[in-house]
mmCIF file of C-alpha atoms in Angstrom:
data_model
loop_
_atom_site.group_PDB
_atom_site.id
_atom_site.type_symbol
_atom_site.label_atom_id
_atom_site.label_comp_id
_atom_site.label_asym_id
_atom_site.label_seq_id
_atom_site.Cartn_x
_atom_site.Cartn_y
_atom_site.Cartn_z
ATOM 1 C CA MET A 1 -186.361 9.874 -194.985
ATOM 2 C CA THR A 2 -184.116 7.442 -196.935
ATOM 3 C CA LEU A 3 -180.622 7.139 -195.496
ATOM 4 C CA PRO A 4 -177.556 6.103 -197.537
ATOM 5 C CA ASN A 5 -175.916 2.752 -196.857
ATOM 6 C CA PRO A 6 -174.054 2.914 -193.529
ATOM 7 C CA THR A 7 -170.260 2.962 -193.421
ATOM 8 C CA VAL A 8 -168.231 1.390 -190.629
ATOM 9 C CA HIS A 9 -165.027 3.342 -190.015
ATOM 10 C CA VAL A 10 -162.212 1.293 -188.508
ATOM 11 C CA VAL A 11 -159.559 3.501 -186.890
ATOM 12 C CA ASP A 12 -156.535 1.583 -185.572
ATOM 13 C CA ASP A 13 -152.779 2.024 -186.024
ATOM 14 C CA ASP A 14 -152.171 -1.758 -185.873
ATOM 15 C CA ASP A 15 -152.200 -2.634 -189.584
ATOM 16 C CA SER A 16 -152.700 -6.383 -189.235
ATOM 17 C CA PHE A 17 -155.471 -6.069 -186.640
ATOM 18 C CA ARG A 18 -157.209 -3.275 -188.546
ATOM 19 C CA LYS A 19 -157.205 -5.265 -191.773
ATOM 20 C CA SER A 20 -158.561 -8.366 -190.032
ATOM 21 C CA ILE A 21 -161.461 -6.335 -188.612
ATOM 22 C CA VAL A 22 -162.081 -4.781 -192.029
ATOM 23 C CA ARG A 23 -162.218 -8.238 -193.630
ATOM 24 C CA LEU A 24 -164.626 -9.470 -190.954
ATOM 25 C CA LEU A 25 -166.973 -6.516 -191.404
ATOM 26 C CA ARG A 26 -166.900 -6.665 -195.195
ATOM 27 C CA ALA A 27 -167.641 -10.391 -195.055
ATOM 28 C CA ALA A 28 -170.690 -9.484 -192.950
ATOM 29 C CA GLY A 29 -171.878 -7.173 -195.728
ATOM 30 C CA TYR A 30 -170.826 -3.754 -194.399
ATOM 31 C CA GLU A 31 -169.226 -0.921 -196.318
ATOM 32 C CA VAL A 32 -165.963 -0.223 -194.521
ATOM 33 C CA CYS A 33 -163.403 2.592 -194.535
ATOM 34 C CA GLU A 34 -160.110 1.989 -192.759
ATOM 35 C CA HIS A 35 -157.900 4.654 -191.213
ATOM 36 C CA ALA A 36 -154.455 4.184 -189.672
ATOM 37 C CA SER A 37 -154.755 7.215 -187.382
ATOM 38 C CA ALA A 38 -157.257 9.578 -185.827
ATOM 39 C CA ALA A 39 -155.936 12.462 -187.935
ATOM 40 C CA GLU A 40 -156.393 10.437 -191.137
ATOM 41 C CA PHE A 41 -159.994 9.754 -190.176
ATOM 42 C CA LEU A 42 -160.762 13.409 -189.372
ATOM 43 C CA LEU A 43 -159.319 14.523 -192.724
ATOM 44 C CA SER A 44 -161.341 11.932 -194.610
ATOM 45 C CA GLN A 45 -164.390 13.148 -196.536
ATOM 46 C CA SER A 46 -166.124 9.935 -195.428
ATOM 47 C CA SER A 47 -165.896 10.874 -191.743
ATOM 48 C CA ARG A 48 -169.381 12.396 -191.888
ATOM 49 C CA ALA A 49 -170.953 9.388 -193.593
ATOM 50 C CA HIS A 50 -173.860 7.594 -191.962
ATOM 51 C CA GLY A 51 -172.692 4.607 -189.869
ATOM 52 C CA CYS A 52 -170.374 4.189 -186.886
ATOM 53 C CA VAL A 53 -166.721 4.149 -185.802
ATOM 54 C CA VAL A 54 -164.758 1.178 -184.465
ATOM 55 C CA LEU A 55 -161.974 2.989 -182.654
ATOM 56 C CA ASP A 56 -158.754 2.005 -180.897
ATOM 57 C CA ILE A 57 -157.777 4.020 -177.839
ATOM 58 C CA ARG A 58 -153.980 4.014 -177.716
ATOM 59 C CA MET A 59 -152.612 5.401 -180.990
ATOM 60 C CA PRO A 60 -149.738 7.728 -181.929
ATOM 61 C CA GLY A 61 -150.794 11.371 -182.117
ATOM 62 C CA LEU A 62 -154.457 11.786 -181.237
ATOM 63 C CA ASN A 63 -155.650 8.878 -179.136
ATOM 64 C CA GLY A 64 -159.146 7.425 -179.288
ATOM 65 C CA LEU A 65 -160.567 9.453 -176.419
ATOM 66 C CA GLU A 66 -159.178 12.666 -177.921
ATOM 67 C CA LEU A 67 -160.718 11.754 -181.281
ATOM 68 C CA GLN A 68 -164.052 11.145 -179.541
ATOM 69 C CA LYS A 69 -163.895 14.684 -178.138
ATOM 70 C CA GLY A 70 -162.827 16.057 -181.520
ATOM 71 C CA LEU A 71 -165.793 14.482 -183.253
ATOM 72 C CA SER A 72 -168.083 16.099 -180.703
ATOM 73 C CA ASP A 73 -166.373 19.473 -181.233
ATOM 74 C CA PHE A 74 -166.841 19.140 -185.003
ATOM 75 C CA ASP A 75 -170.492 18.179 -184.481
ATOM 76 C CA ILE A 76 -169.931 14.720 -185.992
ATOM 77 C CA ALA A 77 -172.355 12.466 -184.163
ATOM 78 C CA LEU A 78 -171.180 9.041 -185.350
ATOM 79 C CA PRO A 79 -171.656 6.368 -182.663
ATOM 80 C CA ILE A 80 -168.323 5.035 -181.390
ATOM 81 C CA ILE A 81 -167.394 1.476 -180.447
ATOM 82 C CA PHE A 82 -164.082 1.425 -178.600
ATOM 83 C CA LEU A 83 -162.022 -1.684 -179.301
ATOM 84 C CA THR A 84 -158.724 -1.874 -177.447
ATOM 85 C CA GLY A 85 -156.206 -4.176 -175.882
ATOM 86 C CA HIS A 86 -155.337 -1.585 -173.259
ATOM 87 C CA GLY A 87 -158.692 -0.835 -171.695
ATOM 88 C CA ASP A 88 -159.449 -0.520 -168.019
ATOM 89 C CA ILE A 89 -162.575 0.248 -166.019
ATOM 90 C CA GLN A 90 -161.763 3.949 -165.572
ATOM 91 C CA MET A 91 -161.111 4.370 -169.281
ATOM 92 C CA SER A 92 -164.287 2.553 -170.298
ATOM 93 C CA VAL A 93 -166.404 4.635 -167.902
ATOM 94 C CA ARG A 94 -164.911 7.838 -169.334
ATOM 95 C CA ALA A 95 -165.615 6.667 -172.888
ATOM 96 C CA ILE A 96 -169.213 5.651 -172.167
ATOM 97 C CA LYS A 97 -169.921 8.878 -170.288
ATOM 98 C CA ALA A 98 -168.679 10.801 -173.326
ATOM 99 C CA GLY A 99 -171.185 8.981 -175.520
ATOM 100 C CA ALA A 100 -169.540 5.764 -176.722
ATOM 101 C CA VAL A 101 -172.088 3.039 -177.448
ATOM 102 C CA ASP A 102 -169.792 0.153 -176.500
ATOM 103 C CA PHE A 103 -166.336 -0.666 -175.162
ATOM 104 C CA LEU A 104 -164.835 -3.988 -176.244
ATOM 105 C CA THR A 105 -161.407 -5.490 -175.558
ATOM 106 C CA LYS A 106 -159.062 -7.270 -177.955
ATOM 107 C CA PRO A 107 -159.224 -10.040 -178.980
ATOM 108 C CA VAL A 108 -162.914 -9.527 -179.658
ATOM 109 C CA LYS A 109 -165.389 -12.248 -180.513
ATOM 110 C CA ARG A 110 -166.917 -11.979 -183.972
ATOM 111 C CA ASP A 111 -170.507 -12.055 -182.705
ATOM 112 C CA SER A 112 -169.812 -9.430 -180.029
ATOM 113 C CA LEU A 113 -168.342 -7.021 -182.570
ATOM 114 C CA LEU A 114 -171.088 -7.542 -185.139
ATOM 115 C CA SER A 115 -173.763 -7.090 -182.467
ATOM 116 C CA ALA A 116 -172.140 -3.834 -181.320
ATOM 117 C CA VAL A 117 -171.915 -2.579 -184.924
ATOM 118 C CA ARG A 118 -175.581 -3.407 -185.588
ATOM 119 C CA ASN A 119 -176.638 -1.528 -182.462
ATOM 120 C CA ALA A 120 -174.426 1.455 -183.294
ATOM 121 C CA ILE A 121 -175.749 1.735 -186.842
ATOM 122 C CA SER A 122 -179.344 1.504 -185.605
ATOM 123 C CA SER A 123 -178.586 4.243 -183.080
ATOM 124 C CA ASP A 124 -177.047 6.438 -185.795
ATOM 125 C CA ALA A 125 -180.046 5.974 -188.095
ATOM 126 C CA LEU A 126 -182.456 6.963 -185.312
ATOM 127 C CA ASN A 127 -180.325 9.953 -184.326
ATOM 128 C CA ARG A 128 -180.229 11.221 -187.902
ATOM 129 C CA VAL A 129 -183.977 10.856 -188.362
ATOM 130 C CA ASN A 130 -184.538 12.770 -185.115
ATOM 131 C CA TYR A 131 -182.017 15.428 -186.174
ATOM 132 C CA GLU A 132 -183.722 15.969 -189.522
ATOM 133 C CA SER A 133 -187.121 16.123 -187.834
ATOM 134 C CA LEU A 134 -185.865 18.762 -185.393
ATOM 135 C CA LYS A 135 -184.221 20.711 -188.219
ATOM 136 C CA ARG A 136 -187.516 20.840 -190.125
ATOM 137 C CA LEU A 137 -189.335 21.976 -186.965
ATOM 138 C CA ARG A 138 -186.766 24.735 -186.384
ATOM 139 C CA ASP A 139 -187.182 25.870 -189.994
ATOM 140 C CA ARG A 140 -190.944 26.125 -189.469
ATOM 141 C CA PHE A 141 -190.470 27.952 -186.160
ATOM 142 C CA GLU A 142 -188.262 30.549 -187.885
ATOM 143 C CA LYS A 143 -191.256 31.484 -190.054
ATOM 144 C CA LEU A 144 -193.282 32.656 -187.034
ATOM 145 C CA THR A 145 -193.628 36.382 -186.436
ATOM 146 C CA GLU A 146 -192.483 37.868 -183.137
ATOM 147 C CA ARG A 147 -196.092 38.201 -181.989
ATOM 148 C CA GLU A 148 -196.871 34.588 -182.983
ATOM 149 C CA VAL A 149 -193.901 33.426 -180.919
ATOM 150 C CA SER A 150 -195.237 35.346 -177.909
ATOM 151 C CA VAL A 151 -198.683 33.777 -178.309
ATOM 152 C CA PHE A 152 -197.067 30.343 -178.771
ATOM 153 C CA LEU A 153 -195.174 30.634 -175.487
ATOM 154 C CA PHE A 154 -198.223 31.796 -173.544
ATOM 155 C CA VAL A 155 -200.383 29.005 -175.018
ATOM 156 C CA VAL A 156 -197.966 26.246 -174.019
ATOM 157 C CA ASP A 157 -197.714 27.850 -170.582
ATOM 158 C CA GLY A 158 -201.425 27.114 -170.180
ATOM 159 C CA LYS A 159 -202.838 30.608 -170.480
ATOM 160 C CA LEU A 160 -206.320 31.141 -171.938
ATOM 161 C CA ASN A 161 -206.848 33.317 -174.984
ATOM 162 C CA LYS A 162 -208.424 36.102 -172.920
ATOM 163 C CA ASN A 163 -205.455 36.128 -170.534
ATOM 164 C CA ILE A 164 -202.992 36.189 -173.412
ATOM 165 C CA ALA A 165 -204.912 39.106 -174.919
ATOM 166 C CA SER A 166 -204.620 40.992 -171.643
ATOM 167 C CA GLU A 167 -200.898 40.242 -171.334
ATOM 168 C CA LEU A 168 -200.157 41.426 -174.869
ATOM 169 C CA GLY A 169 -202.637 44.304 -174.992
ATOM 170 C CA ILE A 170 -204.502 42.932 -178.006
ATOM 171 C CA SER A 171 -208.002 41.580 -178.598
ATOM 172 C CA GLU A 172 -208.958 37.984 -177.933
ATOM 173 C CA ARG A 173 -209.943 37.682 -181.587
ATOM 174 C CA THR A 174 -206.414 38.691 -182.625
ATOM 175 C CA VAL A 175 -204.965 36.102 -180.261
ATOM 176 C CA LYS A 176 -207.135 33.424 -181.875
ATOM 177 C CA SER A 177 -205.935 34.537 -185.297
ATOM 178 C CA HIS A 178 -202.260 34.376 -184.250
ATOM 179 C CA ARG A 179 -202.856 30.987 -182.639
ATOM 180 C CA ALA A 180 -204.417 29.585 -185.811
ATOM 181 C CA ASN A 181 -201.600 30.981 -187.955
ATOM 182 C CA LEU A 182 -198.802 29.639 -185.800
ATOM 183 C CA MET A 183 -200.388 26.181 -185.594
ATOM 184 C CA GLU A 184 -200.636 26.113 -189.385
ATOM 185 C CA LYS A 185 -197.000 27.194 -189.763
ATOM 186 C CA LEU A 186 -195.794 24.606 -187.228
ATOM 187 C CA GLN A 187 -198.008 21.947 -188.834
ATOM 188 C CA VAL A 188 -199.695 20.942 -185.574
ATOM 189 C CA THR A 189 -203.391 20.522 -184.898
ATOM 190 C CA SER A 190 -203.664 20.438 -181.111
ATOM 191 C CA LEU A 191 -202.406 21.910 -177.865
ATOM 192 C CA ALA A 192 -200.502 18.672 -177.257
ATOM 193 C CA GLY A 193 -198.727 19.206 -180.577
ATOM 194 C CA LEU A 194 -197.774 22.749 -179.599
ATOM 195 C CA ILE A 195 -196.406 21.572 -176.256
ATOM 196 C CA ALA A 196 -194.411 18.783 -177.910
ATOM 197 C CA SER A 197 -192.972 21.306 -180.381
ATOM 198 C CA ALA A 198 -191.979 23.670 -177.554
ATOM 199 C CA VAL A 199 -190.224 20.839 -175.718
ATOM 200 C CA GLN A 200 -188.356 19.778 -178.866
ATOM 201 C CA LEU A 201 -187.292 23.367 -179.500
ATOM 202 C CA ASP A 202 -186.283 23.807 -175.848
ATOM 203 C CA LEU A 203 -188.119 27.124 -175.676
ATOM 204 C CA PRO A 204 -188.092 29.417 -172.613
ATOM 205 C CA ILE A 205 -191.725 29.038 -171.596
ATOM 206 C CA PRO A 206 -193.008 31.953 -169.451
ATOM 207 C CA LYS A 207 -193.836 31.171 -165.831
ATOM 208 C CA ASN A 208 -196.773 32.482 -163.851
#
């Protein structure tokens, strides 16, 4: 999958500091969008663009931690780098636990910021590839019939074809047919592939 060029979103109400960070990032070759508030960022069409967010914590209106929660609520999975002059240990722990990739304090060293941005963008790219892969798997899973789903769950639970046939009240030959069909639909060629698919889909596997 080819991803668009990443965008670094800089969200900070301090105009002079925000513009200095924007200049630094653009000089390093990044596409940058600047926002003077959390609300401005959320209303921006670019807020869902591939990349990351460099985010201040203490801002008028929505603060950085509240924006972090809002992004999660809106299912916007952009990695966040907190950059603040008001940070403390408790605040940084809260931010990291909520999914922030880094927590830096002002004034920040150029190399530290650029390293954090590189890591965040790499993380975003990997997350998006994994998301698209899971989405395609879910689309394939939706094409299974109800009976194929039942056979799928019994197979990954380790049951033999003859046992599955007994459980479902069908012939072993029919089980084999369903098993072949579901493997073709899921685009897997082995039991290991079926198990991996079940884990990715977080399916409720039957227990003995």
